[in-house]
Amino acid sequence: MNEVRLGIVGLGNMGGAHADNVLAGKIPRLRLTAVADENAEKVNRYPQAKGFATAGEMIASGEIDAILIATPHYSHTTIGIDALNAGLHVLVEKPISVHKADCEKLIAAHKSTDQVFAAMFNQRTDPYYIKLREMIQSGELGEIRRASWTITDWFRTYLYYASGGWRATWGGEGGGVLLNQCPHNLDLWYWFFGRPSRVRAFCHISRYHDIEVEDDVTAYMEYPSGMHGTFITSTGEAPGTNRLEVVGEQGRVVIEDNKFLYTRNETRMSDFSKTVDAMYSRPPVWNVEIPLSGHGGQHVEILRNFTAAILDKEPLIAPAEEGIHSVELANAMLLSSARSETLEMPFDGAEYESWLKKKIAESTFVKKTVEVKASDFTLSFAH
Amino acid sequence: MNEVRLGIVGLGNMGGAHADNVLAGKIPRLRLTAVADENAEKVNRYPQAKGFATAGEMIASGEIDAILIATPHYSHTTIGIDALNAGLHVLVEKPISVHKADCEKLIAAHKSTDQVFAAMFNQRTDPYYIKLREMIQSGELGEIRRASWTITDWFRTYLYYASGGWRATWGGEGGGVLLNQCPHNLDLWYWFFGRPSRVRAFCHISRYHDIEVEDDVTAYMEYPSGMHGTFITSTGEAPGTNRLEVVGEQGRVVIEDNKFLYTRNETRMSDFSKTVDAMYSRPPVWNVEIPLSGHGGQHVEILRNFTAAILDKEPLIAPAEEGIHSVELANAMLLSSARSETLEMPFDGAEYESWLKKKIAESTFVKKTVEVKASDFTLSFAH
């Protein structure tokens, strides 16, 4: 095999963008041979590929080696399982599933190591985040003591939420900003710091918009190591902030406004505190600005890596198995907030599923929707 | 009366600094006529003033019109009440008392409007904070939606805590970073935003130092208006951060690194969200840097204002009655954390007092202390 025949299911904003990237030849050795969407008009936009009305037909068609799943969240699990069972390589959009139990089901369907199973965590290709992770993993930053990520620049208008009946509903997306916008940030958070031992979150439902799910969250997390952190997000704030601060014994990194600033302690802060013969002095520092150019290959790079994983056994940037972590964090925040209590991790996935099903069953929310003209979707993943 | 005869009780770091400022003639019409400290050596450093061993003797001496109380925290209440009962004008260091019930007792002793009763909230003289408050109060920023203050640059060494047996103990200071370093920040927080309706805090005891009280805190607060905020502080972090971010409907202010940055939305964010015919666009902004020079008169300015309040009836910058707010916030954070629950405000001051007395009674902590040479104290209030 010297090329991969790709089918894309779900031709919404993301699926369409991926199809366009493949058709534009941005990913050598990856060919779009099929598309599937219940909306025939969208399917007809891609005459170069064979069109299907359903994922099932496309999976059974023999026209594809690999599937990219870009449908609404809940069906990631069902389509993903079908595709894995059919022996296809699978690339799934974020979140891999809506809740932890579904993630486990989906991951369990991945039985063969010959099948490549990846997730679209394109922000893992960003040199800023790669550099930070390197500094954490190498020990350069020392033991991590605190992290604070304020990521409130996911501004979304009323029209955005009105543009689809499924949007920002328990039944349609299974959550709001945590499930739709933040999977990337939560994935990176876990990629940097691992699993917290306790989570306390304050999720505000319908704070800025006429929706039934959370559009504004402040979460506090504690780690087995003693590290703690805050994660603050919102789709209502403008201009919005995207500032990630990580404090280790060896200094502080701030990523903000396309800058990577490292203030490096010449002596580890706790060692300095214990040994210096002074009450108020501080470790001498270096102010380091680490030059980084651009924000990496993003979606195209994930597609390239997926293709190379299939053809050359290149290691995956984002194995789908790791997609459970961001879902687990999002679920934990919603559950902690709903119960007004600190949640010990890991929580029981079945319990969360019951809670979510109850939210769906009890929902009386009537979503106002409007037809919208094509919007400049590239603005939506400007992070 | 054309000058004020001042007595200072407590000649530790702060009391000594105030005495030096007065003796240096930095405050016209304010004369240091007496000092009191149980340590005779410290008293003898001020031959220009009459020396006393106790506050009581100084208050009864007839040598002073006004007293500045710079003793350890607990005695602010008792000395303050004595001085007010004796008819003196009173300026009390922060915190005005250790807990809410003591604040109420102290404030109740202030019966005559002819007596000036002020608190040393010198950071209220900082043009950065004055400007921010103006922008909030005038409505320039619009309705406030979120505030986040990360104030982790209160770095203190082991030697600092070892320098006094009372330091960072429940019996000696009644708390740690919240009672000793943060009263200024908590005062400003309340000065900007008023009283929260709910507080959830995570106070870490002895995280960075060998002490029995909190040296690291993350707190989350919600307001009746729907505003919420985080307050993150620590005496263990270096280099430490001091970044105050305030988000209103009209834009965002960030105060950090001697800069006052205002990103102003041309349209209020929620109005824009509701009316724009687009899914992903954002309100156009102005990037505004507001030039401010210096950080104000600080302690000297509070002393000048106190003097002018006595002699000219100038309104106080920081009436002592307002000193209860920062104490209430600090107490609420400690209580919320101890109970692992969200605290509804206002809480019962007597209940807090019982909790604190129990902490003192049950303390088995043995403080290691060492004699220290004079340290560069000016470093300690570099905020």
PDB file of C-alpha atoms in Angstrom, chain B residues 101-234:
ATOM      1  CA  ALA B 101     -15.924  39.511  65.615  1.00  0.00           C
ATOM      2  CA  ASP B 102     -12.867  41.436  66.834  1.00  0.00           C
ATOM      3  CA  CYS B 103     -13.257  43.893  63.962  1.00  0.00           C
ATOM      4  CA  GLU B 104     -16.830  44.509  65.047  1.00  0.00           C
ATOM      5  CA  LYS B 105     -15.755  45.105  68.646  1.00  0.00           C
ATOM      6  CA  LEU B 106     -13.030  47.478  67.550  1.00  0.00           C
ATOM      7  CA  ILE B 107     -15.296  49.413  65.204  1.00  0.00           C
ATOM      8  CA  ALA B 108     -18.020  49.643  67.862  1.00  0.00           C
ATOM      9  CA  ALA B 109     -15.556  51.464  70.119  1.00  0.00           C
ATOM     10  CA  HIS B 110     -15.374  54.304  67.599  1.00  0.00           C
ATOM     11  CA  LYS B 111     -18.240  56.434  68.863  1.00  0.00           C
ATOM     12  CA  SER B 112     -17.274  60.017  68.144  1.00  0.00           C
ATOM     13  CA  THR B 113     -17.148  61.418  64.648  1.00  0.00           C
ATOM     14  CA  ASP B 114     -14.620  63.912  66.019  1.00  0.00           C
ATOM     15  CA  GLN B 115     -12.176  61.080  66.403  1.00  0.00           C
ATOM     16  CA  VAL B 116     -10.336  60.093  63.254  1.00  0.00           C
ATOM     17  CA  PHE B 117     -10.064  56.329  62.903  1.00  0.00           C
ATOM     18  CA  ALA B 118      -8.095  55.137  59.903  1.00  0.00           C
ATOM     19  CA  ALA B 119      -6.385  52.014  58.606  1.00  0.00           C
ATOM     20  CA  MET B 120      -2.995  51.651  56.898  1.00  0.00           C
ATOM     21  CA  PHE B 121      -4.217  50.575  53.483  1.00  0.00           C
ATOM     22  CA  ASN B 122      -1.429  52.338  51.667  1.00  0.00           C
ATOM     23  CA  GLN B 123      -2.064  50.521  48.389  1.00  0.00           C
ATOM     24  CA  ARG B 124      -5.215  52.605  47.995  1.00  0.00           C
ATOM     25  CA  THR B 125      -2.865  55.468  47.133  1.00  0.00           C
ATOM     26  CA  ASP B 126      -1.517  53.652  44.066  1.00  0.00           C
ATOM     27  CA  PRO B 127      -2.606  55.426  40.838  1.00  0.00           C
ATOM     28  CA  TYR B 128      -2.995  52.049  39.116  1.00  0.00           C
ATOM     29  CA  TYR B 129      -5.611  50.895  41.576  1.00  0.00           C
ATOM     30  CA  ILE B 130      -7.236  54.330  41.819  1.00  0.00           C
ATOM     31  CA  LYS B 131      -7.612  54.401  38.040  1.00  0.00           C
ATOM     32  CA  LEU B 132      -9.096  50.909  37.935  1.00  0.00           C
ATOM     33  CA  ARG B 133     -11.606  51.759  40.649  1.00  0.00           C
ATOM     34  CA  GLU B 134     -12.582  54.948  38.796  1.00  0.00           C
ATOM     35  CA  MET B 135     -13.194  52.921  35.632  1.00  0.00           C
ATOM     36  CA  ILE B 136     -15.369  50.456  37.522  1.00  0.00           C
ATOM     37  CA  GLN B 137     -17.312  53.074  39.451  1.00  0.00           C
ATOM     38  CA  SER B 138     -17.888  55.392  36.509  1.00  0.00           C
ATOM     39  CA  GLY B 139     -19.247  52.540  34.434  1.00  0.00           C
ATOM     40  CA  GLU B 140     -16.459  52.907  31.856  1.00  0.00           C
ATOM     41  CA  LEU B 141     -15.716  49.171  32.104  1.00  0.00           C
ATOM     42  CA  GLY B 142     -19.388  48.246  32.009  1.00  0.00           C
ATOM     43  CA  GLU B 143     -20.866  45.558  34.204  1.00  0.00           C
ATOM     44  CA  ILE B 144     -18.000  43.533  35.685  1.00  0.00           C
ATOM     45  CA  ARG B 145     -18.153  39.852  34.724  1.00  0.00           C
ATOM     46  CA  ARG B 146     -14.889  38.329  35.955  1.00  0.00           C
ATOM     47  CA  ALA B 147     -11.785  39.255  37.899  1.00  0.00           C
ATOM     48  CA  SER B 148      -8.639  37.204  38.462  1.00  0.00           C
ATOM     49  CA  TRP B 149      -5.836  38.311  40.703  1.00  0.00           C
ATOM     50  CA  THR B 150      -2.726  36.178  40.814  1.00  0.00           C
ATOM     51  CA  ILE B 151      -0.589  37.684  43.517  1.00  0.00           C
ATOM     52  CA  THR B 152       2.076  35.095  44.165  1.00  0.00           C
ATOM     53  CA  ASP B 153       5.042  37.405  44.522  1.00  0.00           C
ATOM     54  CA  TRP B 154       4.939  37.554  48.319  1.00  0.00           C
ATOM     55  CA  PHE B 155       8.008  35.300  48.456  1.00  0.00           C
ATOM     56  CA  ARG B 156       9.195  34.687  52.024  1.00  0.00           C
ATOM     57  CA  THR B 157      12.137  32.554  53.076  1.00  0.00           C
ATOM     58  CA  TYR B 158      12.425  30.018  55.871  1.00  0.00           C
ATOM     59  CA  LEU B 159      14.434  32.610  57.776  1.00  0.00           C
ATOM     60  CA  TYR B 160      11.559  35.089  57.561  1.00  0.00           C
ATOM     61  CA  TYR B 161       9.240  32.677  59.305  1.00  0.00           C
ATOM     62  CA  ALA B 162      11.918  31.656  61.798  1.00  0.00           C
ATOM     63  CA  SER B 163      12.579  35.292  62.692  1.00  0.00           C
ATOM     64  CA  GLY B 164       9.734  35.536  65.200  1.00  0.00           C
ATOM     65  CA  GLY B 165       7.975  32.959  67.313  1.00  0.00           C
ATOM     66  CA  TRP B 166       4.591  34.596  66.712  1.00  0.00           C
ATOM     67  CA  ARG B 167       4.936  34.559  62.921  1.00  0.00           C
ATOM     68  CA  ALA B 168       2.682  32.263  60.934  1.00  0.00           C
ATOM     69  CA  THR B 169       1.025  30.693  63.956  1.00  0.00           C
ATOM     70  CA  TRP B 170      -2.675  30.617  64.810  1.00  0.00           C
ATOM     71  CA  GLY B 171      -1.964  32.118  68.212  1.00  0.00           C
ATOM     72  CA  GLY B 172       0.518  34.722  67.007  1.00  0.00           C
ATOM     73  CA  GLU B 173      -0.935  36.025  63.751  1.00  0.00           C
ATOM     74  CA  GLY B 174      -4.218  34.163  63.350  1.00  0.00           C
ATOM     75  CA  GLY B 175      -3.288  32.965  59.881  1.00  0.00           C
ATOM     76  CA  GLY B 176      -0.603  33.121  57.248  1.00  0.00           C
ATOM     77  CA  VAL B 177      -0.431  34.794  53.856  1.00  0.00           C
ATOM     78  CA  LEU B 178      -4.091  35.872  54.068  1.00  0.00           C
ATOM     79  CA  LEU B 179      -3.622  37.696  57.367  1.00  0.00           C
ATOM     80  CA  ASN B 180      -0.109  39.012  57.005  1.00  0.00           C
ATOM     81  CA  GLN B 181       0.642  39.691  53.323  1.00  0.00           C
ATOM     82  CA  CYS B 182      -2.755  39.825  51.611  1.00  0.00           C
ATOM     83  CA  PRO B 183      -4.819  42.274  53.647  1.00  0.00           C
ATOM     84  CA  HIS B 184      -3.819  44.925  51.095  1.00  0.00           C
ATOM     85  CA  ASN B 185      -4.934  42.873  48.115  1.00  0.00           C
ATOM     86  CA  LEU B 186      -8.123  41.738  49.823  1.00  0.00           C
ATOM     87  CA  ASP B 187      -8.875  45.333  50.794  1.00  0.00           C
ATOM     88  CA  LEU B 188      -8.425  46.441  47.206  1.00  0.00           C
ATOM     89  CA  TRP B 189     -10.501  43.500  45.957  1.00  0.00           C
ATOM     90  CA  TYR B 190     -13.384  44.606  48.170  1.00  0.00           C
ATOM     91  CA  TRP B 191     -12.767  48.268  47.299  1.00  0.00           C
ATOM     92  CA  PHE B 192     -13.226  47.370  43.623  1.00  0.00           C
ATOM     93  CA  PHE B 193     -15.927  44.727  43.749  1.00  0.00           C
ATOM     94  CA  GLY B 194     -17.689  44.756  47.112  1.00  0.00           C
ATOM     95  CA  ARG B 195     -18.745  41.707  49.077  1.00  0.00           C
ATOM     96  CA  PRO B 196     -19.064  38.327  47.345  1.00  0.00           C
ATOM     97  CA  SER B 197     -22.118  36.200  48.034  1.00  0.00           C
ATOM     98  CA  ARG B 198     -20.161  32.924  48.110  1.00  0.00           C
ATOM     99  CA  VAL B 199     -16.547  31.949  48.722  1.00  0.00           C
ATOM    100  CA  ARG B 200     -14.788  28.639  48.060  1.00  0.00           C
ATOM    101  CA  ALA B 201     -11.124  28.523  48.917  1.00  0.00           C
ATOM    102  CA  PHE B 202      -8.354  25.977  48.980  1.00  0.00           C
ATOM    103  CA  CYS B 203      -5.808  27.005  51.601  1.00  0.00           C
ATOM    104  CA  HIS B 204      -2.653  24.964  51.788  1.00  0.00           C
ATOM    105  CA  ILE B 205      -1.096  24.748  55.214  1.00  0.00           C
ATOM    106  CA  SER B 206       2.663  24.590  55.373  1.00  0.00           C
ATOM    107  CA  ARG B 207       2.971  23.946  51.644  1.00  0.00           C
ATOM    108  CA  TYR B 208       6.255  25.764  51.196  1.00  0.00           C
ATOM    109  CA  HIS B 209       7.438  26.404  54.755  1.00  0.00           C
ATOM    110  CA  ASP B 210       7.649  24.827  58.165  1.00  0.00           C
ATOM    111  CA  ILE B 211       4.662  26.727  59.629  1.00  0.00           C
ATOM    112  CA  GLU B 212       1.205  25.811  60.942  1.00  0.00           C
ATOM    113  CA  VAL B 213      -0.855  28.210  58.803  1.00  0.00           C
ATOM    114  CA  GLU B 214      -1.608  28.739  55.115  1.00  0.00           C
ATOM    115  CA  ASP B 215       1.172  29.897  52.780  1.00  0.00           C
ATOM    116  CA  ASP B 216      -0.645  29.187  49.510  1.00  0.00           C
ATOM    117  CA  VAL B 217      -4.279  29.896  48.603  1.00  0.00           C
ATOM    118  CA  THR B 218      -6.579  29.624  45.616  1.00  0.00           C
ATOM    119  CA  ALA B 219     -10.001  31.172  46.176  1.00  0.00           C
ATOM    120  CA  TYR B 220     -13.066  31.438  43.991  1.00  0.00           C
ATOM    121  CA  MET B 221     -15.770  34.017  44.678  1.00  0.00           C
ATOM    122  CA  GLU B 222     -19.224  34.669  43.267  1.00  0.00           C
ATOM    123  CA  TYR B 223     -21.110  37.945  43.453  1.00  0.00           C
ATOM    124  CA  PRO B 224     -24.787  38.873  43.632  1.00  0.00           C
ATOM    125  CA  SER B 225     -24.370  40.541  40.220  1.00  0.00           C
ATOM    126  CA  GLY B 226     -23.237  37.259  38.656  1.00  0.00           C
ATOM    127  CA  MET B 227     -19.605  38.358  38.556  1.00  0.00           C
ATOM    128  CA  HIS B 228     -17.087  35.772  39.692  1.00  0.00           C
ATOM    129  CA  GLY B 229     -13.390  35.798  40.365  1.00  0.00           C
ATOM    130  CA  THR B 230     -10.284  33.966  41.455  1.00  0.00           C
ATOM    131  CA  PHE B 231      -7.697  35.108  43.948  1.00  0.00           C
ATOM    132  CA  ILE B 232      -4.446  33.128  43.947  1.00  0.00           C
ATOM    133  CA  THR B 233      -1.642  33.877  46.373  1.00  0.00           C
ATOM    134  CA  SER B 234       1.473  32.284  47.799  1.00  0.00           C
TER     135      SER B 234
END
